[in-house]
Tab-separated table of C-alpha atoms in Angstrom:
chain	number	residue	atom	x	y	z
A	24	UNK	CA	-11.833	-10.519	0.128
A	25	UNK	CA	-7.928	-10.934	0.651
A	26	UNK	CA	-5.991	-11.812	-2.127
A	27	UNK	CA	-2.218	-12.786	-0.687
A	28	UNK	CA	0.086	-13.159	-3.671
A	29	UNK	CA	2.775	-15.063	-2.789
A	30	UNK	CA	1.542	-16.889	0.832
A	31	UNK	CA	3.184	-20.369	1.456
A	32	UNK	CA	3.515	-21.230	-2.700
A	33	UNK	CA	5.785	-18.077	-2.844
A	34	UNK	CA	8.301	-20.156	-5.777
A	35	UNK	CA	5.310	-19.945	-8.254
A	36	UNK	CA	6.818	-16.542	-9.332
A	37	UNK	CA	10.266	-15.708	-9.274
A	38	UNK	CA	9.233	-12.267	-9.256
A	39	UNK	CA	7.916	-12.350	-6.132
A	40	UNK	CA	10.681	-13.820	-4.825
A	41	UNK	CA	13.387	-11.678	-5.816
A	42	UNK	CA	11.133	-8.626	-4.798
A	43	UNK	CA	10.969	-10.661	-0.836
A	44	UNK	CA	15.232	-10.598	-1.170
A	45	UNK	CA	15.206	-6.994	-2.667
A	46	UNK	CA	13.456	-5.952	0.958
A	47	UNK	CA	15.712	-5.514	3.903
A	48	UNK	CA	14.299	-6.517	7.413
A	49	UNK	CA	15.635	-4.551	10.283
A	50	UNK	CA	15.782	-6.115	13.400
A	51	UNK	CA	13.811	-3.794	16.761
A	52	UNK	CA	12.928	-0.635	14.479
A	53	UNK	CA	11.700	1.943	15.151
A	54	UNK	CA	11.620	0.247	18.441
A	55	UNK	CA	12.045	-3.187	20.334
A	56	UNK	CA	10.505	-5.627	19.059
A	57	UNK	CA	9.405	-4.597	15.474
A	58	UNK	CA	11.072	-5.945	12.118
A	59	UNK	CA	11.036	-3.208	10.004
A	60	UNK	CA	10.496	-3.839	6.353
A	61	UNK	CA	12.586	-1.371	4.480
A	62	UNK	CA	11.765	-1.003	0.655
A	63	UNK	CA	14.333	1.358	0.194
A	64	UNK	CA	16.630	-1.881	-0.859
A	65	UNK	CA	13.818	-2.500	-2.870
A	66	UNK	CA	14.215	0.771	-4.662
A	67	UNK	CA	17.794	0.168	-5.124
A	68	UNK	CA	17.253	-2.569	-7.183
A	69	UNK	CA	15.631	-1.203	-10.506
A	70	UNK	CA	14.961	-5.245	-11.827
A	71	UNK	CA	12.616	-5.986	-8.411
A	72	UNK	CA	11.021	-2.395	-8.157
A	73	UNK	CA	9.992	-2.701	-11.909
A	74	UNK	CA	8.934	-6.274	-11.387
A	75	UNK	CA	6.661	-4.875	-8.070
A	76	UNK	CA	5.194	-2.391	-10.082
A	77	UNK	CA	4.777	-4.796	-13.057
A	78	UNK	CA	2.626	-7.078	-10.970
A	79	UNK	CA	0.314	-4.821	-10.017
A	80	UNK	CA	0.260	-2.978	-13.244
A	81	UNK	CA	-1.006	-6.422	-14.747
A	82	UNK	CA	-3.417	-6.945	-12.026
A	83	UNK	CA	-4.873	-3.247	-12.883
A	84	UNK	CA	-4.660	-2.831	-16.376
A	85	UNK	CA	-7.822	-3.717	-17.593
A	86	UNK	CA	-10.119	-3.085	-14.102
A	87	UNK	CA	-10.887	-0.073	-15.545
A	88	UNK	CA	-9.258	2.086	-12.915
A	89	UNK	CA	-9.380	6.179	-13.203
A	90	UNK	CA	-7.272	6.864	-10.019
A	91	UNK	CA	-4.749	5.606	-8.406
A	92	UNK	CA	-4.357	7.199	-4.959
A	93	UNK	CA	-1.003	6.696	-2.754
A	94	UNK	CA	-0.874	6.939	0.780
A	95	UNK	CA	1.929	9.431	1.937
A	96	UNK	CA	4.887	8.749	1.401
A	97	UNK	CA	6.069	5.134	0.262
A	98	UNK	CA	2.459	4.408	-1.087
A	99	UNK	CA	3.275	7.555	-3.659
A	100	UNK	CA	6.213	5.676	-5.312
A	101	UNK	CA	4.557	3.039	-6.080
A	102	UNK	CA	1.243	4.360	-6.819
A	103	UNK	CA	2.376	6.942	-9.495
A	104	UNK	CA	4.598	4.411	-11.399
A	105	UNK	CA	1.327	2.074	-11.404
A	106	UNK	CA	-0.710	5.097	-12.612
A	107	UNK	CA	1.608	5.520	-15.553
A	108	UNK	CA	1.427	1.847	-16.236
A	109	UNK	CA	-2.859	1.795	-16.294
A	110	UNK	CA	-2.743	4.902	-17.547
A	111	UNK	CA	-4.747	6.427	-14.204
A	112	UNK	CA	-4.048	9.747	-12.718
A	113	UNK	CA	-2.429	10.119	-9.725
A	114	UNK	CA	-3.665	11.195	-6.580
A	115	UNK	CA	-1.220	11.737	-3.130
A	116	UNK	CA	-3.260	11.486	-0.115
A	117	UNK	CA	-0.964	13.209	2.352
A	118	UNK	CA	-0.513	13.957	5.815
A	119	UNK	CA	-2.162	16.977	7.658
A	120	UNK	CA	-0.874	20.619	6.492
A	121	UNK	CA	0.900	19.156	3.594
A	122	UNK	CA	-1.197	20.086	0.613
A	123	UNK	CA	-1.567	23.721	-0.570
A	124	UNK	CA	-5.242	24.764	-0.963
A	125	UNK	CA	-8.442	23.117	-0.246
A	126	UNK	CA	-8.734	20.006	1.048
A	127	UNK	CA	-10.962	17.459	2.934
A	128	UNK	CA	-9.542	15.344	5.911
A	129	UNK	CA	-9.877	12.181	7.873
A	130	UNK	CA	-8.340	11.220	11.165
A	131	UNK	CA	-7.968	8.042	11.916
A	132	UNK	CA	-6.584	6.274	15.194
A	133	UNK	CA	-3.642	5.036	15.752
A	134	UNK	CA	-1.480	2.969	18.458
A	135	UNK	CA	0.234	5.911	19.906
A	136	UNK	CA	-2.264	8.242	18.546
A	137	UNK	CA	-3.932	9.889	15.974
A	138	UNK	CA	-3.360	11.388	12.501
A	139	UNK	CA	-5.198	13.171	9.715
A	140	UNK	CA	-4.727	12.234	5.601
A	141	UNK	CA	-5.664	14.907	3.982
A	142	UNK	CA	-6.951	14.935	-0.175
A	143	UNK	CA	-7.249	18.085	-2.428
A	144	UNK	CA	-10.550	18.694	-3.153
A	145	UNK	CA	-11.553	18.197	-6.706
A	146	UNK	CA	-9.200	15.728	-6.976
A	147	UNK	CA	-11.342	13.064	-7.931
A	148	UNK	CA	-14.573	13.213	-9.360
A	149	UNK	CA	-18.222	11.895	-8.256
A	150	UNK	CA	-17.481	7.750	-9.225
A	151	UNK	CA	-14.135	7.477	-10.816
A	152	UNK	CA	-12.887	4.142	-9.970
A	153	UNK	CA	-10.029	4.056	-7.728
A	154	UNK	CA	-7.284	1.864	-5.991
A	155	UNK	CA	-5.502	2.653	-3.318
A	156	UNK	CA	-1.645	1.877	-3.307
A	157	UNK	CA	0.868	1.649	0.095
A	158	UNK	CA	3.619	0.134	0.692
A	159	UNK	CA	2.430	-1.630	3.936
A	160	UNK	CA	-0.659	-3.183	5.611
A	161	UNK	CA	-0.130	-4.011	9.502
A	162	UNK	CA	-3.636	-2.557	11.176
A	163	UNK	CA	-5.445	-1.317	8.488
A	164	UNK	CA	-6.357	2.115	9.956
A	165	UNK	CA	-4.447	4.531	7.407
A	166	UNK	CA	-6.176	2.011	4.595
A	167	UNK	CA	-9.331	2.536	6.353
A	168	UNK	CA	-9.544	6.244	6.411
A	169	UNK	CA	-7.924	6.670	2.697
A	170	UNK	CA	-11.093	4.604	1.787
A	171	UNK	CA	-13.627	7.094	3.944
A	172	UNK	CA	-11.755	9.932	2.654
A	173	UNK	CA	-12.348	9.150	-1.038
A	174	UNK	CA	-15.572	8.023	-0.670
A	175	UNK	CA	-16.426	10.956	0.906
A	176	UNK	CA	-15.390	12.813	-1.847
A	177	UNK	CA	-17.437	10.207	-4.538
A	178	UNK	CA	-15.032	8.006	-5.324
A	179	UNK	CA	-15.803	4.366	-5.713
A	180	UNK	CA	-12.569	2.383	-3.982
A	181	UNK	CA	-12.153	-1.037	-5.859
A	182	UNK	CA	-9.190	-1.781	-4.254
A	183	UNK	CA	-6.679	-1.406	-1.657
A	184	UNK	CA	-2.715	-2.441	-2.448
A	185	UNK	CA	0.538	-3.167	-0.605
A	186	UNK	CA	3.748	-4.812	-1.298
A	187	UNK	CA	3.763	-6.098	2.341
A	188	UNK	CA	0.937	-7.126	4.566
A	189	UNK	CA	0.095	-9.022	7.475
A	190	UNK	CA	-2.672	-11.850	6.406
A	191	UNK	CA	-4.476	-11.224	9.680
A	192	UNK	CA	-8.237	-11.053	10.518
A	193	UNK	CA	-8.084	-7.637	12.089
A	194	UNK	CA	-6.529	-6.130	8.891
A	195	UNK	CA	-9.580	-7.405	6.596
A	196	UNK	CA	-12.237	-6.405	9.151
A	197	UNK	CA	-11.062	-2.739	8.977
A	198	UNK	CA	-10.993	-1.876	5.508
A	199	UNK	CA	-14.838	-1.646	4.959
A	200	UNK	CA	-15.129	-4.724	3.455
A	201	UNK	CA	-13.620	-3.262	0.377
A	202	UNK	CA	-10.411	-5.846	-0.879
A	203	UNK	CA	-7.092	-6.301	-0.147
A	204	UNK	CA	-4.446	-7.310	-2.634
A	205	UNK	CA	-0.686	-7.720	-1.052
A	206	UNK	CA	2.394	-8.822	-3.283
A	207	UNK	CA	4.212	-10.456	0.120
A	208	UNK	CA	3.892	-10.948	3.580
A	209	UNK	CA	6.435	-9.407	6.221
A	210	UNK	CA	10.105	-11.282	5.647
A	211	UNK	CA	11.654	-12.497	9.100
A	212	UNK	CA	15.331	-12.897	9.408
A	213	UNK	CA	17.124	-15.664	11.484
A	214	UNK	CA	17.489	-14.592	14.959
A	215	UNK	CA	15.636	-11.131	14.672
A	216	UNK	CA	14.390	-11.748	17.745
């Protein structure tokens, strides 16, 4: 299942709308090529970052969700204000070495590469219900292994969240057939290419 909020009937919220305008796109970053969604505008703007959390708050509320786990580093913003709002506890699934004491890992592939997220163990406990929060979908692969790497651990994933993803086949395929919920798709600017 992918559930794109805004897609082509993007005026049926103004929310969504003003969050799309809150997001700057940056033209061949990191490298050629790539338009690089930058939430830090977002941030900026406390009206559209409280709206983005708002939406998904509302979409989580009553799901009965125990956990809300954000993907290191953007997916920790937004996934600890939505935790507060469902009143979930927060878990940070970082990076490899970043976490003090036990842990559990997953690597996962990448383009260029691969990398490691890395959970404390205990943090969740044998079927707690949890979502998993980012700020961006484009492959899937660091969605992917956040969902093996709290399974692993006995979580039950409901659900995985962005604020910006790419409505493509590939995406859905990777993430275990577990869903997909994304507030926008990427925002292209006049001659960004």
């Amino acid at each position: 299942m992918f559930v794109l909020e805004n897609g082509a009937k993007k005026g049926e919220d103004p929310r969504l709308q003003a969050i799309s305008e809150a997001i700057r796109v940056v033209p061949h970053f990191p490298k050629q090529g790539i338009m690089f969604q930058d939430i830090t505008t977002l941030l900026l703007d406390h009206n559209a970052f409280k709206d983005a959390v708002g939406i998904f708050v509302d979409r989580y509320r009553d799901m009965d969700i125990s956990v809300v786990a954000g993907v290191e580093a953007r997916g920790f913003i937004f996934g600890s204000s939505i935790a507060l709002g469902i009143g979930a506890k927060f878990v940070p699934l970082c990076k490899a070495g970043k976490l003090p004491g036990e842990v559990i890992s997953e690597k996962y592939v990448l383009e260029y590469g691969t990398d490691c997220l890395e959970l404390h163990v205990g943090a969740v406990e044998s079927s707690e219900r949890v979502i998993i929060i980012d700020d961006l979908v484009a492959t899937g692969g660091t969605l992917s292994a956040a969902i093996r790497l709290l399974e692993r651990a006995g979580a039950e994933v409901v659900e995985c969240a962005c604020v910006i993803g790419l409505s493509d086949l590939k995406v859905r395929c990777k993430l275990n057939g577990k869903p997909l919920y994304i507030l926008l798709e990427p925002r292209q600017i006049e001659n960004g290419f």
